Amino acid sequence: MKQLTKIQLNGVQITSDFWNRYRNLIAKDSVPFQWDMINDKGKMDVMNADAAGGAADHSGAIENLKIAAGRAKGHHFGYPFQDTDVYKWLETVAYVLKYNPDQKMKEEADWTVDLIADAQDPDGYLSTYFQIDAPKRKFKRLQQSHELYSMGHYIEAGVAYYESTGNQKALDIAEKMASCINNHFGPEDGKIHGYDGHPEIELALAKLYETTQNKTYLKLAEYFVTQRGQDLNFFNAQNEADGIDNDFFPELRTIGDRYYFADKPITEQTDAHGHAVRVLYFCTGLAHVARVSHNKPLLDAANRLWNDIVKKQMYITGNVGQTATGEAFTYDYDLPNDTDYGETCASVSMTFFTKQMLVNDFEGKFGDVIEKEIFNGALSGIALDGKHYFYANPLEADPLASKLNPGKKHIALRRSSWFACACCPANITRLIASLDQYLYEVKDDVILSHQFIANDAKFNNGLEIKQTGNFPWDGNIHYSISNPNKNSFKFGIRIPAWSLDKYSVKMNGKPVESSLQKGILYLNIDDETAEISVKLNMEAHIVRASTRVSSDTMKVAVQRGAIVYAAEGVDNEEPLWLYVLDQKPTFKYDYRANLLSGVGVLTTDDVYRLELDSEDDALYSFDQPKGANKSHLTLIPYYAWANRDEKQMTVWFKQNGF
């Protein structure tokens, strides 16, 4: 037997019916649709102008680049970070072209790269707002300017497009940007000793380093990670020098450093707080830099923050960032369902962060969270047509409340096609288009399969692994391993937390008896072929939250496999808050191919429905118990809600007794 000490993953082709529907949708519908949006073609379909993200009549993103490139005349339109809508579209295209080659799409992307190159200043700077309308204010108001944030998103896109297509210009633009930033920022005298108000550059530079192996980029990324929170007067000093009232976002000047996750150095941070996406982009860069630089204090900080979020501030669906005020984390165990913000971008960035944690340490808990996000919290952000998107993703919704309660106006009951701040649409599409990067991790002589998404993976030395199955609807997973050179390696399979009570594994037809290591089952492979079967527990689970979560006390949720379920008023009599589940309800599972593009539905008769008082009844009554009748409840996957009529929705239900 040969020891394969350096395994390399050469490519993954997703074959899952569930995910190929989405990935084909991204290629055929989402990318062309978003191209039209950023080029100001077609009508923007806004379902609720007051909902999170805001209404927009056009984008101006491509036009801004044309103006900066000298191809058009005019003023900048939109937010200072409007460029990023183009960059995330380009990154999505980079991933799509790998599994869906399309000449027209590639020509549009190549044209876009050429436009971006023309718009870039000779020194590498690129942020169209400042180039067009405020050239003297470059890097002068970093608390609000989003300059490094914007360039970070291009660096991500440029790296992805170069790796996908070999377009050298795309990578050159990214390296010129990084050189520009390095010339302006760092610990040296004469440079800016600071950072952007919105993290992103940290994770982008770490990606650029891994592609180019240029240590300058890693050093700069580490500088931004460790500099954050060192000088609590940095933003204020810049604002005063730039003109104290010369704000881009006036409310962001006085909100405080805690909002920017810049209230103390990262090695002193113990909990996630502030704007959720900023925190999670930062943590993604933090974990990446910590891993490649072998910096234990930074890795310890990443672990502290990840554990705080997952154990104390994450919804059952994976949504994070509880409040619409500042799109932010609040405090431990504060998880209100009907006002939950749960921005799509936050779920996407939590996936990014968790992947970096998993690359460093093969633990089942990291794979569990990636699964939670991609099948629930993040996936809710895109409609089944691929052309409508959620900004906020609550766990309880009511059309009347969204319309008449100002505290709930951020919650939409239908997804919109675009937003004034259009960060979410291309964020969810770039995640789905790159999903092949989230199935395996390789370290030394170990291959870890941590997601149950059917695929054909090819490694070096002729090694091939084929995973088949109908997950998430079916828990029977099969691996066929072809190992023609009889190399010896370990194959790890994550056993999900929701199946730890009941699962079985067979290799070559024989039961495997092996203890789990951090939630992962390891098998030694050294034969020419191996057949592995995994059977997971696909019974519906009743899920209870910690009693520290006041919003969910005496309530339960329902989960089957990876999928969290919800009730909608489309299927059930409203109001939904009248349903009370039995102590031990049983559920019938039924896959309905013609419903919501094909979903597994749960139904139960082990439920009561409280009698609805008439409007003539007293608002409050004394010593009079409320009546209830046996009823029926239908549940659909949470990710599929709000694809039909605008009706109530809830994930959590009252339960009868203790």
XYZ file of C-alpha atoms in Angstrom:
658
model
C 0.000 0.000 0.000
C 1.129 3.533 -0.757
C 0.659 6.356 1.707
C -0.924 9.305 -0.062
C 0.448 12.051 2.159
C -0.504 15.044 0.059
C -4.032 14.711 -1.232
C -5.292 17.378 -3.609
C -8.877 17.972 -4.623
C -8.940 18.569 -8.372
C -12.639 19.255 -8.864
C -16.190 18.563 -7.733
C -19.244 18.165 -9.925
C -22.525 18.466 -8.044
C -25.079 15.871 -9.167
C -27.749 16.519 -6.501
C -31.204 17.048 -8.024
C -32.095 19.495 -5.245
C -29.054 21.687 -5.714
C -28.750 21.377 -9.482
C -32.196 22.931 -9.787
C -30.877 25.960 -7.917
C -27.515 26.039 -9.676
C -29.142 25.831 -13.099
C -31.537 28.552 -11.984
C -28.572 30.756 -11.051
C -26.979 30.137 -14.467
C -30.084 30.470 -16.637
C -32.133 33.047 -14.737
C -30.383 34.786 -11.849
C -27.163 35.828 -13.598
C -28.906 37.230 -16.728
C -31.510 38.918 -14.526
C -28.896 40.540 -12.288
C -26.957 41.608 -15.381
C -30.043 43.477 -16.530
C -30.460 45.055 -13.083
C -26.913 46.434 -12.815
C -27.194 47.683 -16.424
C -30.502 49.451 -15.709
C -32.518 47.306 -18.080
C -36.037 46.264 -17.234
C -38.340 47.159 -14.350
C -37.410 46.583 -10.740
C -40.120 44.668 -8.901
C -40.281 45.947 -5.320
C -42.850 44.220 -3.132
C -42.599 46.497 -0.095
C -40.804 49.828 -0.366
C -40.508 50.074 3.436
C -38.960 46.642 3.860
C -35.278 46.070 4.515
C -33.034 46.990 1.605
C -35.194 49.859 0.395
C -36.816 50.533 -2.955
C -34.879 51.399 -6.108
C -35.895 52.454 -9.599
C -32.478 51.678 -11.082
C -28.970 50.573 -10.086
C -26.433 52.788 -11.852
C -23.661 50.347 -10.929
C -22.333 49.723 -14.444
C -22.958 53.338 -15.426
C -20.801 54.525 -12.524
C -17.922 52.422 -13.816
C -18.428 53.812 -17.323
C -18.219 57.361 -15.975
C -15.072 56.575 -13.981
C -13.568 54.953 -17.087
C -14.297 58.008 -19.216
C -16.801 56.144 -21.379
C -19.738 58.266 -20.180
C -20.389 61.564 -18.423
C -22.390 62.299 -15.312
C -22.402 62.024 -11.545
C -22.214 58.968 -9.362
C -25.521 57.276 -8.518
C -26.364 55.278 -5.395
C -24.377 54.376 -2.343
C -20.588 54.792 -2.146
C -20.363 50.976 -2.323
C -22.561 50.635 -5.423
C -19.613 49.095 -7.313
C -19.891 45.929 -5.227
C -23.111 44.890 -6.965
C -21.060 44.467 -10.137
C -18.232 42.675 -8.374
C -20.455 40.085 -6.700
C -22.228 39.502 -10.012
C -18.818 38.898 -11.613
C -17.852 36.491 -8.832
C -21.103 34.566 -9.308
C -20.335 34.305 -13.034
C -16.865 32.970 -12.249
C -18.362 30.048 -10.356
C -21.193 29.474 -12.823
C -18.842 29.213 -15.812
C -17.101 26.261 -14.165
C -20.244 24.121 -14.245
C -22.224 25.851 -16.984
C -19.975 27.183 -19.783
C -21.797 29.937 -21.641
C -20.088 32.047 -24.302
C -22.464 35.017 -24.031
C -22.107 35.126 -20.251
C -18.325 34.948 -20.520
C -18.256 37.737 -23.100
C -20.313 39.944 -20.770
C -17.988 39.136 -17.886
C -14.845 39.766 -19.977
C -16.335 43.074 -21.094
C -16.984 43.925 -17.444
C -13.384 43.118 -16.484
C -12.175 45.415 -19.280
C -14.491 48.159 -18.026
C -13.237 47.772 -14.463
C -9.629 47.934 -15.695
C -10.400 51.167 -17.548
C -12.087 52.612 -14.462
C -9.144 51.816 -12.183
C -6.744 54.667 -11.446
C -3.109 54.208 -12.496
C -2.102 53.718 -8.851
C -4.614 50.888 -8.432
C -7.336 52.830 -6.597
C -10.930 52.078 -7.556
C -14.060 53.384 -5.882
C -16.221 55.176 -8.392
C -17.958 57.566 -5.998
C -14.662 59.117 -4.974
C -13.179 59.033 -8.459
C -16.207 60.794 -9.950
C -17.481 63.164 -7.268
C -15.003 63.342 -4.373
C -11.416 62.689 -5.533
C -9.924 64.764 -2.717
C -11.648 62.633 -0.066
C -10.043 59.275 -0.886
C -9.355 57.327 2.324
C -10.352 60.410 4.358
C -13.545 59.088 6.024
C -13.044 55.340 6.363
C -15.715 54.980 9.016
C -18.375 55.449 6.328
C -16.695 55.413 2.904
C -16.640 51.643 2.253
C -13.588 52.080 -0.016
C -11.665 49.077 1.273
C -14.928 47.137 1.475
C -15.605 47.839 -2.195
C -12.104 46.982 -3.328
C -12.178 43.851 -1.205
C -15.249 42.640 -3.069
C -13.459 43.214 -6.373
C -10.392 41.319 -5.149
C -12.630 38.354 -4.313
C -14.248 38.542 -7.748
C -10.950 39.013 -9.566
C -9.386 36.001 -7.880
C -12.444 33.847 -8.600
C -12.639 34.926 -12.238
C -8.927 34.353 -12.783
C -9.086 30.892 -11.239
C -12.161 29.992 -13.282
C -11.220 31.388 -16.692
C -7.512 32.221 -16.554
C -8.262 35.894 -17.235
C -4.968 37.499 -16.196
C -6.353 41.018 -16.378
C -8.889 40.166 -13.663
C -6.069 39.141 -11.329
C -3.871 42.092 -12.322
C -6.623 44.529 -11.297
C -6.835 42.818 -7.901
C -3.081 42.953 -7.377
C -2.946 46.623 -8.386
C -5.677 47.323 -5.820
C -3.793 45.450 -3.121
C -0.606 47.337 -3.992
C -2.466 50.635 -3.745
C -3.879 49.710 -0.352
C -0.479 48.528 0.863
C 1.030 51.849 -0.179
C -1.501 53.709 1.957
C -2.019 51.464 5.004
C 0.266 49.782 7.513
C 2.326 50.389 10.645
C 5.035 52.352 8.840
C 5.422 56.111 9.250
C 3.529 58.091 6.654
C 0.830 55.447 6.197
C -2.728 55.412 7.532
C -2.873 53.516 10.809
C -6.472 52.401 10.479
C -9.077 50.283 8.717
C -12.409 50.415 6.920
C -15.653 50.844 8.826
C -16.975 47.797 6.971
C -14.646 44.780 7.067
C -14.152 42.783 3.858
C -10.636 43.627 2.790
C -9.250 41.214 5.407
C -10.826 38.108 3.894
C -10.183 39.327 0.336
C -6.448 39.799 0.926
C -6.233 36.346 2.513
C -7.787 34.868 -0.645
C -5.415 36.865 -2.841
C -2.468 35.576 -0.827
C -3.524 31.942 -1.239
C -3.799 32.405 -5.011
C -0.555 34.336 -5.538
C 1.493 33.243 -2.496
C 2.612 36.875 -2.221
C 3.224 37.325 1.499
C 2.730 41.079 1.226
C -0.997 40.445 0.985
C -1.042 38.145 4.022
C 0.965 40.667 6.046
C -1.481 43.428 5.073
C -4.489 41.261 5.923
C -2.995 40.492 9.329
C -2.357 44.204 9.864
C -6.023 45.066 9.273
C -7.138 42.224 11.560
C -4.883 43.227 14.446
C -5.118 47.009 14.010
C -8.891 47.062 14.411
C -9.842 48.442 17.813
C -6.336 49.656 18.690
C -7.019 53.398 18.282
C -10.477 54.324 19.561
C -10.059 57.872 18.252
C -9.195 56.865 14.668
C -12.653 57.331 13.135
C -13.383 60.512 15.093
C -10.069 62.094 14.102
C -10.678 61.332 10.424
C -14.228 62.679 10.594
C -13.089 65.937 12.154
C -10.305 66.401 9.599
C -12.741 65.676 6.742
C -15.390 68.052 8.134
C -17.388 66.797 11.067
C -20.792 67.103 9.361
C -19.592 65.985 5.927
C -21.143 62.541 6.393
C -22.168 59.902 3.887
C -24.384 58.306 6.537
C -24.959 60.797 9.393
C -26.364 58.166 11.738
C -23.148 56.151 11.478
C -20.924 58.898 12.899
C -22.365 58.764 16.399
C -23.327 55.100 16.639
C -20.098 54.145 18.414
C -17.139 51.852 17.838
C -19.014 48.833 19.192
C -21.208 48.922 16.086
C -18.088 48.636 13.902
C -16.686 45.806 16.050
C -13.817 48.193 16.716
C -14.317 48.884 20.425
C -11.292 46.804 21.461
C -8.512 44.741 19.826
C -9.625 41.393 18.452
C -7.654 39.361 21.003
C -9.785 40.990 23.722
C -13.169 40.427 22.048
C -15.382 37.785 23.673
C -18.765 38.174 21.980
C -20.229 39.125 18.617
C -21.748 42.588 18.599
C -22.490 45.378 16.168
C -23.473 45.182 12.503
C -23.780 41.458 11.805
C -22.317 41.330 8.299
C -19.380 43.516 9.279
C -18.616 41.223 12.204
C -18.880 38.061 10.114
C -16.838 39.323 7.163
C -14.210 40.333 9.689
C -14.352 36.939 11.408
C -13.977 35.179 8.053
C -10.766 37.086 7.441
C -9.708 36.576 11.052
C -10.055 32.781 10.866
C -8.354 32.617 7.451
C -5.405 34.770 8.515
C -5.078 32.889 11.805
C -4.897 29.561 9.980
C -2.362 30.432 7.290
C -0.157 32.470 9.644
C -0.402 29.907 12.485
C -1.395 32.685 14.891
C -2.885 30.987 17.960
C -4.191 34.143 19.734
C -6.127 35.061 16.585
C -7.451 31.523 16.218
C -8.530 31.519 19.859
C -10.439 34.748 19.223
C -12.130 33.226 16.178
C -13.224 30.222 18.232
C -14.596 32.424 21.024
C -16.654 34.468 18.609
C -17.929 31.477 16.621
C -19.030 29.726 19.805
C -20.745 32.839 21.130
C -22.757 33.214 17.928
C -23.726 29.552 17.547
C -24.441 28.837 21.204
C -26.092 32.101 22.175
C -27.098 34.293 19.205
C -28.152 32.025 16.327
C -31.696 31.201 15.283
C -32.667 27.592 14.632
C -32.572 28.377 10.896
C -29.026 29.733 11.101
C -30.143 33.358 10.793
C -27.986 35.815 12.723
C -28.236 39.518 13.506
C -31.374 39.973 15.558
C -32.336 43.615 15.146
C -33.232 45.899 12.238
C -31.705 48.802 14.156
C -28.228 48.788 12.703
C -28.735 45.323 11.162
C -26.972 44.081 14.235
C -26.329 41.492 16.883
C -27.915 42.432 20.206
C -27.035 40.238 23.174
C -26.861 36.597 24.187
C -30.134 34.631 24.032
C -32.080 37.588 22.624
C -33.816 35.831 19.709
C -37.193 37.460 18.965
C -38.949 35.756 16.065
C -41.356 38.413 14.804
C -38.795 41.231 14.587
C -35.786 39.110 13.608
C -33.687 40.798 10.942
C -31.632 37.764 9.932
C -30.165 39.449 6.859
C -29.466 37.099 3.957
C -25.933 38.504 3.730
C -25.382 37.585 7.379
C -26.318 33.941 6.787
C -24.059 33.866 3.731
C -21.150 35.389 5.643
C -21.727 33.035 8.585
C -21.238 30.223 6.056
C -17.967 31.834 4.936
C -16.773 32.153 8.541
C -17.686 28.581 9.421
C -15.934 27.151 6.373
C -12.703 28.818 7.486
C -13.153 27.315 10.951
C -13.697 23.867 9.454
C -10.623 24.094 7.237
C -8.579 24.659 10.377
C -10.207 22.010 12.565
C -12.234 19.040 11.320
C -15.192 19.158 13.714
C -18.726 18.046 12.997
C -20.197 21.168 14.594
C -18.793 23.313 11.798
C -20.329 21.110 9.114
C -23.620 21.218 11.045
C -23.734 25.010 10.828
C -22.816 25.108 7.137
C -25.659 22.649 6.539
C -28.032 24.727 8.667
C -27.239 27.849 6.651
C -27.345 26.450 3.123
C -30.582 24.511 3.602
C -32.391 27.096 5.730
C -31.227 30.574 6.713
C -29.318 31.518 3.570
C -31.573 29.655 1.142
C -34.622 31.548 2.386
C -33.041 34.647 0.854
C -33.806 33.604 -2.737
C -37.202 32.869 -4.273
C -37.905 29.685 -6.164
C -37.741 31.656 -9.416
C -34.171 32.845 -8.736
C -35.130 36.454 -9.467
C -36.586 37.695 -6.185
C -34.781 38.071 -2.877
C -35.246 38.659 0.816
C -33.132 41.088 2.769
C -34.609 40.171 6.176
C -35.603 36.600 7.074
C -37.893 36.486 10.135
C -39.142 33.349 11.864
C -42.631 34.764 12.285
C -44.466 37.103 9.944
C -47.874 38.735 9.607
C -48.869 40.954 6.654
C -50.903 43.264 8.902
C -48.021 43.713 11.336
C -45.574 44.543 8.549
C -47.996 47.088 7.153
C -49.080 48.850 10.344
C -46.405 48.265 13.001
C -43.379 50.524 12.370
C -41.232 48.117 14.403
C -41.930 45.381 11.853
C -41.877 47.330 8.589
C -38.497 45.765 7.723
C -40.222 42.404 7.288
C -41.555 41.713 3.798
C -44.026 38.945 2.992
C -42.843 38.667 -0.607
C -39.339 38.832 -2.025
C -38.310 41.826 -4.155
C -36.345 41.743 -7.391
C -33.856 44.426 -6.335
C -33.055 46.930 -3.622
C -31.562 50.391 -3.215
C -28.916 48.569 -1.179
C -28.651 45.441 -3.328
C -26.040 43.490 -1.372
C -28.148 40.361 -0.780
C -29.104 39.171 -4.313
C -25.607 38.472 -5.631
C -24.401 37.359 -2.214
C -26.799 34.413 -2.124
C -26.193 33.577 -5.789
C -22.406 33.558 -5.378
C -22.791 31.170 -2.435
C -25.005 28.722 -4.342
C -22.834 28.940 -7.468
C -19.737 28.098 -5.386
C -21.373 25.314 -3.385
C -18.979 22.723 -4.826
C -16.314 24.347 -2.624
C -18.276 23.439 0.525
C -18.468 19.639 0.283
C -14.967 18.364 1.076
C -11.976 19.426 3.091
C -8.546 17.827 2.740
C -5.702 17.808 5.239
C -2.595 15.629 4.911
C -3.885 12.074 4.387
C -7.490 12.830 5.426
C -10.490 13.568 3.208
C -13.534 14.894 5.046
C -16.985 14.708 3.458
C -19.040 17.088 5.561
C -22.124 17.762 3.414
C -24.624 15.280 2.010
C -24.924 16.773 -1.463
C -24.606 14.225 -4.270
C -21.425 14.811 -6.257
C -18.558 13.346 -8.215
C -15.223 14.450 -6.747
C -11.839 13.869 -8.360
C -8.567 13.987 -6.459
C -4.945 13.523 -7.506
C -3.410 10.118 -8.151
C -6.567 8.806 -9.807
C -8.664 8.897 -6.626
C -12.393 9.503 -7.199
C -15.316 9.671 -4.774
C -18.917 9.546 -5.939
C -21.623 10.427 -3.453
C -25.216 9.579 -4.381
C -28.539 10.059 -2.616
C -31.691 12.161 -2.543
C -30.774 14.406 0.374
C -32.345 16.456 1.981
C -35.516 14.403 1.494
C -33.906 10.992 2.015
C -31.247 9.992 4.555
C -29.719 7.100 2.618
C -26.287 8.228 1.416
C -23.876 6.129 -0.629
C -20.203 6.640 -1.447
C -18.336 4.780 -4.175
C -14.578 5.226 -3.863
C -12.253 4.391 -6.727
C -8.645 4.161 -5.593
C -6.771 2.556 -8.519
C -3.303 3.087 -7.040
C -4.334 1.606 -3.686
C -3.230 4.628 -1.731
C -3.850 4.581 1.999
C -5.866 7.439 3.457
C -8.555 8.263 5.999
C -12.063 9.103 4.879
C -14.139 11.157 7.319
C -17.926 11.408 7.272
C -19.741 13.963 9.443
C -22.637 12.510 11.407
C -25.091 15.407 11.837
C -26.169 16.464 15.318
C -29.795 15.754 14.358
C -28.922 12.099 13.639
C -26.499 11.291 16.448
C -29.257 9.362 18.245
C -29.733 6.973 15.344
C -27.522 6.239 12.355
C -25.727 3.333 10.744
C -22.711 2.988 8.466
C -21.624 0.026 6.368
C -18.431 -0.406 4.369
C -18.439 -3.054 1.654
C -21.640 -4.422 3.139
C -20.312 -4.849 6.683
C -21.446 -2.711 9.633
C -18.875 -0.217 10.856
C -18.358 -0.053 14.600
C -16.305 3.014 15.367
C -16.509 5.866 17.837
C -16.901 9.393 16.542
C -14.119 11.921 16.797
C -15.573 15.415 17.205
C -18.729 14.323 15.384
C -16.873 12.642 12.516
C -16.610 8.943 11.668
C -13.234 8.013 10.170
C -12.695 5.008 7.908
C -9.331 3.684 6.736
C -9.239 3.238 2.952
C -6.454 1.307 1.241
C -8.172 -1.014 -1.242
C -8.733 -0.336 -4.920
C -12.435 0.234 -4.334
C -14.741 0.840 -1.384
C -18.512 1.091 -1.056
C -19.844 3.000 1.948
C -23.512 3.336 2.923
C -24.767 5.791 5.520
C -28.302 5.748 6.912
C -29.376 8.862 8.792
C -32.388 9.413 11.042
C -35.032 11.187 8.962
C -37.774 11.171 11.586
C -39.255 14.577 12.391
C -37.689 16.054 15.534
C -39.341 18.329 18.063
C -36.767 21.035 18.846
C -36.716 23.122 22.004
C -34.654 26.235 22.613
C -32.654 26.942 25.754
C -34.859 28.208 28.568
C -32.643 31.300 28.503
C -34.389 32.266 25.247
C -37.515 34.050 26.470
C -39.094 34.229 23.015
C -39.262 30.438 22.684
C -40.169 29.393 26.226
C -42.933 26.735 26.163
C -42.638 26.598 22.372
C -41.210 24.037 19.972
C -40.042 23.932 16.367
C -40.040 21.020 13.940
C -37.032 19.774 11.988
C -36.651 16.781 9.703
C -33.098 16.036 8.659
C -31.404 19.286 7.726
C -34.689 21.077 7.033
C -36.397 23.391 9.530
C -40.148 23.558 8.939
C -42.673 26.385 9.101
C -46.434 26.827 8.868
C -47.973 29.269 6.404
C -51.461 30.696 6.282
C -51.714 29.402 2.724
C -52.012 25.847 4.111
C -53.506 26.480 7.556
C -56.317 28.537 9.021
C -55.131 31.856 10.402
C -54.192 33.142 12.899
C -51.348 30.694 13.285
C -50.684 31.556 16.917
C -53.788 29.560 17.919
C -52.191 26.174 17.129
C -50.940 24.119 20.083
C -48.994 20.908 19.480
C -49.418 17.821 21.664
C -46.592 16.799 23.953
C -45.456 14.013 21.629
C -46.852 14.750 18.175
C -46.295 12.375 15.288
C -45.832 13.651 11.765
C -46.575 12.178 8.379
C -43.986 12.923 5.698
C -45.024 13.333 2.084
C -42.903 14.491 -0.835
C -44.954 16.648 -3.221
C -43.237 17.103 -6.552
C -45.747 19.684 -7.781
C -45.600 21.936 -4.721
C -43.027 24.723 -4.402
C -40.710 23.166 -7.021
C -40.778 19.893 -5.093
C -40.774 19.806 -1.281
C -41.175 17.377 1.558
C -44.302 18.261 3.554
C -45.029 17.350 7.175
C -48.571 17.038 8.502
C -49.946 16.158 11.936
C -53.303 15.670 13.619
C -51.685 15.836 17.065
C -52.520 19.482 17.399
C -55.241 21.646 18.942
C -56.509 24.989 17.795
C -57.680 27.501 20.346
C -61.077 29.029 19.718
C -60.815 32.531 18.318
C -62.730 35.067 20.382
C -65.190 37.287 18.587
C -64.589 41.006 18.288
C -67.512 41.519 20.682
C -65.797 39.563 23.456
C -63.983 41.414 26.190
C -60.321 42.110 25.561
C -59.538 40.507 28.933
C -61.600 37.985 30.900
C -61.371 36.651 34.449
C -61.084 32.967 35.398
C -62.495 31.726 32.101
C -60.447 29.009 30.372
C -60.206 29.177 26.605
C -61.635 26.335 24.556
C -59.687 24.315 21.987
C -60.530 21.778 19.304
C -58.561 19.005 17.633
C -57.104 20.262 14.391
C -54.676 19.582 11.565
C -51.382 21.304 10.779
C -49.372 21.369 7.542
C -45.700 22.356 7.510
C -43.413 23.246 4.610
C -39.638 23.849 4.577
C -38.792 27.265 5.969
C -36.670 28.146 2.939
C -39.754 27.868 0.674
C -42.074 30.225 2.547
C -43.398 33.413 0.890
C -43.423 31.944 -2.614
C -47.225 31.968 -2.798
C -49.792 34.377 -1.295
C -48.901 36.919 1.378
C -49.990 35.083 4.501
C -48.825 34.570 8.068
C -45.830 32.353 8.773
C -44.345 30.879 11.940
C -41.551 28.467 12.845
C -42.237 28.155 16.587
C -45.425 26.685 18.071
C -46.959 26.499 21.512
C -46.907 23.050 23.074
C -49.418 21.492 25.440
C -47.998 20.766 28.909
C -44.443 19.985 30.010
